[in-house]
PDB file of C-alpha atoms in Angstrom:
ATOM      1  CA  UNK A  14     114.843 104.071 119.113  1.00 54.00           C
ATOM      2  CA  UNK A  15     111.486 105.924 118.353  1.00 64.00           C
ATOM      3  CA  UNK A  16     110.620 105.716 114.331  1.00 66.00           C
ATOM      4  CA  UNK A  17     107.719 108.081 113.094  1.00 73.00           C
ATOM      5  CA  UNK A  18     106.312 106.981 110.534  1.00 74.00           C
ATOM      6  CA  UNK A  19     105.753 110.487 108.864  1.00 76.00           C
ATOM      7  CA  UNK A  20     109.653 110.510 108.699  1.00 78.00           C
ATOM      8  CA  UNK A  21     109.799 107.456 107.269  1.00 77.00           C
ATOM      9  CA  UNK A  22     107.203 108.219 104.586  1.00 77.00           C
ATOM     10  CA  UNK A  23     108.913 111.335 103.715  1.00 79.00           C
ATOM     11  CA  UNK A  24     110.004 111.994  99.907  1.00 81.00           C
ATOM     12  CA  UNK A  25     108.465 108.992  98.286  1.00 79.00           C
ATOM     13  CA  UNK A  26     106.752 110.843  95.923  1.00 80.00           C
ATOM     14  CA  UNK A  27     108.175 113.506  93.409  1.00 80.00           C
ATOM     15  CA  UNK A  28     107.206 117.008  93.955  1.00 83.00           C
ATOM     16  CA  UNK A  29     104.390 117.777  92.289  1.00 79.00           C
ATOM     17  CA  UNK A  30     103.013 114.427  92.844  1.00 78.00           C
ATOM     18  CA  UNK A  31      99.707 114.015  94.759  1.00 75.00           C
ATOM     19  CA  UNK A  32      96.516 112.230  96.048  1.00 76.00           C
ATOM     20  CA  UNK A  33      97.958 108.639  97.459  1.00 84.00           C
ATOM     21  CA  UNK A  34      96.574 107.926 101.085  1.00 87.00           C
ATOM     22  CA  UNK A  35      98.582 104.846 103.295  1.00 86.00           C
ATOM     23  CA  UNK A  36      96.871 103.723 105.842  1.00 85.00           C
ATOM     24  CA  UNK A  37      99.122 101.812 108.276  1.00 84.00           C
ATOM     25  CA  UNK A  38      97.662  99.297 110.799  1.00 83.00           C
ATOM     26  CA  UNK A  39      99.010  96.490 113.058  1.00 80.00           C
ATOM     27  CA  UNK A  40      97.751  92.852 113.581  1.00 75.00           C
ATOM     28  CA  UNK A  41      98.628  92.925 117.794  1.00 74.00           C
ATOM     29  CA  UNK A  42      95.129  92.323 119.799  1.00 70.00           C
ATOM     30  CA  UNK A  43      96.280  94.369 122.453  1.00 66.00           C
ATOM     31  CA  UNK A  44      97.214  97.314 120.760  1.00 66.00           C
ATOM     32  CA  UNK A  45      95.373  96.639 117.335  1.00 64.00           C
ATOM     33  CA  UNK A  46      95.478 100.322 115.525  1.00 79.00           C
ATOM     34  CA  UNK A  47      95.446 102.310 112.640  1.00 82.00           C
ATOM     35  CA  UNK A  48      96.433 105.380 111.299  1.00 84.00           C
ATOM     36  CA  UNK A  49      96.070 107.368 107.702  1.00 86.00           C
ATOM     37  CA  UNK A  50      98.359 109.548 106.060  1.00 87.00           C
ATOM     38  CA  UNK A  51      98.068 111.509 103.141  1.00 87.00           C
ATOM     39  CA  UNK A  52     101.220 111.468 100.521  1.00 85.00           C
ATOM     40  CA  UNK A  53     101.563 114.518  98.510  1.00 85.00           C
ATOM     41  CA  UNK A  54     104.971 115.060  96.592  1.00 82.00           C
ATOM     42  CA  UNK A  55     107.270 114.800  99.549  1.00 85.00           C
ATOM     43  CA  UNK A  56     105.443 115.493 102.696  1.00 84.00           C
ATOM     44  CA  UNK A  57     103.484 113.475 104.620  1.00 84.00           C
ATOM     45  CA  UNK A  58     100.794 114.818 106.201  1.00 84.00           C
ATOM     46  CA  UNK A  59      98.756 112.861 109.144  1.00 85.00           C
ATOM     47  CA  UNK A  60      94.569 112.338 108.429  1.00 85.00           C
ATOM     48  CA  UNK A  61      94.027 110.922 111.762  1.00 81.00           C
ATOM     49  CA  UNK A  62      93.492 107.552 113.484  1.00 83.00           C
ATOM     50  CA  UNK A  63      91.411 104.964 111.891  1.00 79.00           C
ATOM     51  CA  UNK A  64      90.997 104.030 107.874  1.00 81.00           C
ATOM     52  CA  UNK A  65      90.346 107.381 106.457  1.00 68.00           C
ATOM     53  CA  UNK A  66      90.689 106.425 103.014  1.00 76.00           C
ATOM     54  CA  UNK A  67      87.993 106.603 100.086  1.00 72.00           C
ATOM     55  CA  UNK A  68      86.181 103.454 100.251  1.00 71.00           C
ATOM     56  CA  UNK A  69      85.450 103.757  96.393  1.00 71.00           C
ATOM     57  CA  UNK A  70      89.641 103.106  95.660  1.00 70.00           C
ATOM     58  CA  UNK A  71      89.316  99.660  97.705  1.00 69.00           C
ATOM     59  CA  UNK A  72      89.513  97.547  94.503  1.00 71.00           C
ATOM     60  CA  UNK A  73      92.809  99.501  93.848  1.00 68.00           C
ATOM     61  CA  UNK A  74      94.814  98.859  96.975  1.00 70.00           C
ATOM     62  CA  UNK A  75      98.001  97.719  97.129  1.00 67.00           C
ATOM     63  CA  UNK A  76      98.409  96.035 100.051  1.00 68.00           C
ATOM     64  CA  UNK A  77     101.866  94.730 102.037  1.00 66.00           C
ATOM     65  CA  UNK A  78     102.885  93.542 105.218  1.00 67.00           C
ATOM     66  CA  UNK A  79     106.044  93.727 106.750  1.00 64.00           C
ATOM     67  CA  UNK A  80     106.582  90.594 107.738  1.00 60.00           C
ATOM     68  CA  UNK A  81     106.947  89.429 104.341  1.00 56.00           C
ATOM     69  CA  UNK A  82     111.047  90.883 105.396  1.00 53.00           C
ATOM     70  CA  UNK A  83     110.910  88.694 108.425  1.00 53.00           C
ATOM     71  CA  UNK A  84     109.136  85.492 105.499  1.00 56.00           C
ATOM     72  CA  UNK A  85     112.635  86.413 103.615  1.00 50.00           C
ATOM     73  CA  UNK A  86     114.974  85.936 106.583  1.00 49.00           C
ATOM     74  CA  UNK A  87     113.222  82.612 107.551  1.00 50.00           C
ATOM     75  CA  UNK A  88     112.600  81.123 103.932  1.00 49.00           C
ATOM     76  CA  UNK A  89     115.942  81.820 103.029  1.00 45.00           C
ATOM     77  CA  UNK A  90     118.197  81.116 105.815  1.00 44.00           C
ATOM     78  CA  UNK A  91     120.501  79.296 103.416  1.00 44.00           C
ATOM     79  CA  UNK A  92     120.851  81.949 101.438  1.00 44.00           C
ATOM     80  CA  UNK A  93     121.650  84.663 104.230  1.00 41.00           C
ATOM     81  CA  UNK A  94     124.527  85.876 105.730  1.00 43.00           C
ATOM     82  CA  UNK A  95     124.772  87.381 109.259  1.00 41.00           C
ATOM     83  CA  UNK A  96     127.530  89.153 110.962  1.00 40.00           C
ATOM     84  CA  UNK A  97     127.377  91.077 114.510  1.00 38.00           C
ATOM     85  CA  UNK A  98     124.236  93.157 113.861  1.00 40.00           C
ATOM     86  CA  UNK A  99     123.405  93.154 109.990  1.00 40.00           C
ATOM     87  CA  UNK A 100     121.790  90.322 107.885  1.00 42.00           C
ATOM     88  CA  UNK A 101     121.879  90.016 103.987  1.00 44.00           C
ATOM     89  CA  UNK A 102     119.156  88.024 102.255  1.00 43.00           C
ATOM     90  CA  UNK A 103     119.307  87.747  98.555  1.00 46.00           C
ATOM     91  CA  UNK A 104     116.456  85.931  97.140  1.00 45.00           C
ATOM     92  CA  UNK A 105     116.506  86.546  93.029  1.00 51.00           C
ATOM     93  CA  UNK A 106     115.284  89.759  92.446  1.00 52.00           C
ATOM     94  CA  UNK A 107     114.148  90.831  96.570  1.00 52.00           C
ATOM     95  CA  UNK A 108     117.204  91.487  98.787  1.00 52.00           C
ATOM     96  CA  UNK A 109     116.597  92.636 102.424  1.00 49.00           C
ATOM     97  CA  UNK A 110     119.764  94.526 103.660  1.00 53.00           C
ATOM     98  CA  UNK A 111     119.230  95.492 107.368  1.00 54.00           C
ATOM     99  CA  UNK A 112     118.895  94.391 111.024  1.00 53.00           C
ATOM    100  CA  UNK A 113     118.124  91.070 112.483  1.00 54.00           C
ATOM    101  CA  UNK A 114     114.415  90.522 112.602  1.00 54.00           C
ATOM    102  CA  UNK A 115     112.336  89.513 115.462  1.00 57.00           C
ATOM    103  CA  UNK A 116     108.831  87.964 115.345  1.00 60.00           C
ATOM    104  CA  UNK A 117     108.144  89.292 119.175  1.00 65.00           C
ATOM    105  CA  UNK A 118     106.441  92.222 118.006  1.00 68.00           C
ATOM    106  CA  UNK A 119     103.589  93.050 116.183  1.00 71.00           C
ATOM    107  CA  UNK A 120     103.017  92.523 112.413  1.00 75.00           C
ATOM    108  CA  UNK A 121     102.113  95.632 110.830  1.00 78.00           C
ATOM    109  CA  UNK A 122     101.235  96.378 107.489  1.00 79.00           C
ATOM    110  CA  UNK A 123     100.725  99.325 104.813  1.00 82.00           C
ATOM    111  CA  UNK A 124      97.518  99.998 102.361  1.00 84.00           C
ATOM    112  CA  UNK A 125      98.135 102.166  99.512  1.00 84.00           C
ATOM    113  CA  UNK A 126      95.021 103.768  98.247  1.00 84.00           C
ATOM    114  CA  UNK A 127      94.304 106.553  95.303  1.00 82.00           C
ATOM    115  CA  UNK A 128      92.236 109.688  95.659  1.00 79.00           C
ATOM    116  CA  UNK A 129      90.145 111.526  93.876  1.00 77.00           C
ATOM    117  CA  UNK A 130      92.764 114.129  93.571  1.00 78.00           C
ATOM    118  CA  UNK A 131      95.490 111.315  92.192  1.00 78.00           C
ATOM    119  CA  UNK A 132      92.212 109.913  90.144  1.00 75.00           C
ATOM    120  CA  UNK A 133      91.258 113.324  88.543  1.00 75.00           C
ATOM    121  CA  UNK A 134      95.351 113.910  87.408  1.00 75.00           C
ATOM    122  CA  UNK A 135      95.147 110.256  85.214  1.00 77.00           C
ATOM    123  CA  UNK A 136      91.402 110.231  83.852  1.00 79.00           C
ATOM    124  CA  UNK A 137      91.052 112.008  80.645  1.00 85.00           C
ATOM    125  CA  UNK A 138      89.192 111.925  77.452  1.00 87.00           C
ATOM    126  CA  UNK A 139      92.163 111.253  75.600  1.00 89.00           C
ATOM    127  CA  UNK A 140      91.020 107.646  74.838  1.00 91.00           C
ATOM    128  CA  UNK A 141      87.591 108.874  73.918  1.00 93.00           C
ATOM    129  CA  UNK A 142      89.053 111.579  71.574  1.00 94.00           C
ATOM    130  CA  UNK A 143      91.701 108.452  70.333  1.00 96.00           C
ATOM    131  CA  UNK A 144      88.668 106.369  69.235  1.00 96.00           C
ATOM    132  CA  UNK A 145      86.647 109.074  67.934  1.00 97.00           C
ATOM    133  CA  UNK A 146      89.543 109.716  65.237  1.00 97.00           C
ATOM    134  CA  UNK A 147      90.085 106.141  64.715  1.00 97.00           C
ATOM    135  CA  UNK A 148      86.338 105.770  63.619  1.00 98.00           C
ATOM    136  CA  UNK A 149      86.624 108.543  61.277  1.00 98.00           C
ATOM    137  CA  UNK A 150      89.692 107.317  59.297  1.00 98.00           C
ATOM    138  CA  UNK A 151      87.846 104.463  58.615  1.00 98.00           C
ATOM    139  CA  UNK A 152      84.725 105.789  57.794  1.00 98.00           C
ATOM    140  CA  UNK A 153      86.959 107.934  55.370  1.00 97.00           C
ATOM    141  CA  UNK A 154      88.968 104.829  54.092  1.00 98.00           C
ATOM    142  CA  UNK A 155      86.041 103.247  53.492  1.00 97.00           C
ATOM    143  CA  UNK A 156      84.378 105.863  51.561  1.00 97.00           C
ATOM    144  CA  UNK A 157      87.446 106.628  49.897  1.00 98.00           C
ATOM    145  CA  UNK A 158      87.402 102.460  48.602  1.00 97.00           C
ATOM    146  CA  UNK A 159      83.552 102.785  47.919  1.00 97.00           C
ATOM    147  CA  UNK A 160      84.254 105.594  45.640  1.00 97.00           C
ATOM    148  CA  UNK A 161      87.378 103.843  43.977  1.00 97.00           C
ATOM    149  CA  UNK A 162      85.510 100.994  43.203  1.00 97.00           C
ATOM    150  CA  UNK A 163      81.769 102.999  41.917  1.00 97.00           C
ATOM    151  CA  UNK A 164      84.684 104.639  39.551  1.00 96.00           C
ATOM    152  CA  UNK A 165      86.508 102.078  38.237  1.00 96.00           C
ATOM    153  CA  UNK A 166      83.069  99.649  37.662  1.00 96.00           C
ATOM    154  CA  UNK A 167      81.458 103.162  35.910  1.00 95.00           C
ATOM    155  CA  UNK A 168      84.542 103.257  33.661  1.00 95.00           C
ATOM    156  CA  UNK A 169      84.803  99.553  32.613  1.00 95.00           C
ATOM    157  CA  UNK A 170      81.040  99.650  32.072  1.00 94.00           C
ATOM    158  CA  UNK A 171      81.818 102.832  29.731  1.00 92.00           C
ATOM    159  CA  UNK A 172      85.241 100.743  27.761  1.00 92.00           C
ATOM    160  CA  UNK A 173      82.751  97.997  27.636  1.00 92.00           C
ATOM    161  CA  UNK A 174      79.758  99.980  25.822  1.00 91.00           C
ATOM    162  CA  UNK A 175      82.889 101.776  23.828  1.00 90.00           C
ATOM    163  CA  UNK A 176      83.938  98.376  22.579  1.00 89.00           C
ATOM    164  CA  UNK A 177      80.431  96.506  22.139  1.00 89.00           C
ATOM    165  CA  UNK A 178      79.643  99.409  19.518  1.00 88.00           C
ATOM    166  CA  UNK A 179      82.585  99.255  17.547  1.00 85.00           C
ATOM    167  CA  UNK A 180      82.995  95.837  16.888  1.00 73.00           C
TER     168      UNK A 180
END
């Protein structure tokens, strides 16, 4: 059985969703590659061999190897149930529902990077317009209490004088 991995990385995004690069790789000396694709809404379109990705998204990869599904079967062997050709590990929250595992072949792994297209659709100056009206509520609050207060001393200084001249 032959899996591509462009069908297998087929409609994990939402249309209109865009700008996330995987770059898939293996840890096998003998046939160490990698590959990049580009993810946009539902298609996956191939970039070429090699790490094509940004380098200035490397501090926001997310990183995962698949033999962390293989870690589960072995970990949690207790905890597994196998019958002819399927095995069930439930570990808390992680479940792997699939085929028997082998270690015999080579570990590979998956990168998930951002873009500058994916970048460009979450920065905004929406925090920068949020602050800017912050500041000025207080600046007005605190005007507002300034004021308050220059009235309030002006008028007991008045009642004061008032008083003082009739007694």
């Amino acid at each position: 059985v032959t899996l591509l991995w462009r069908d297998l990385m087929s409609d994990i995004l939402r249309p209109g969703e865009s700008g996330m690069v995987a770059v898939i790789g293996n840890d096998c000396p003998q046939q160490l590659q990698t590959f990049t694709y580009e993810l946009k809404g539902p298609t996956a379109k191939f970039l070429g061999y090699g790490d094509r990705h940004d380098l200035g998204y490397d501090d926001n990869a997310d990183l995962e190897s698949f033999r962390y599904l293989h870690e589960l079967t072995t970990t949690n062997s207790g905890n597994s149930s196998s019958n002819s050709n399927r095995t069930t590990i439930n570990n808390n929250q992680n479940q792997y529902t699939g085929f028997p595992l082998t270690t015999k072949f080579c570990n590979y792994w998956i990168a998930l990077h951002a873009s500058d297209e994916m970048s460009g659709n979450y920065r905004t100056n929406n925090p920068l317009i949020s602050l800017c009206i912050t500041v000025v509520v207080f600046l007005v609050a605190a005007c507002m209490f300034t004021l308050y207060d220059w009235v309030i001393e002006y008028r007991q200084k008045k009642v004061l004088r008032v008083a003082t001249q009739s007694s």
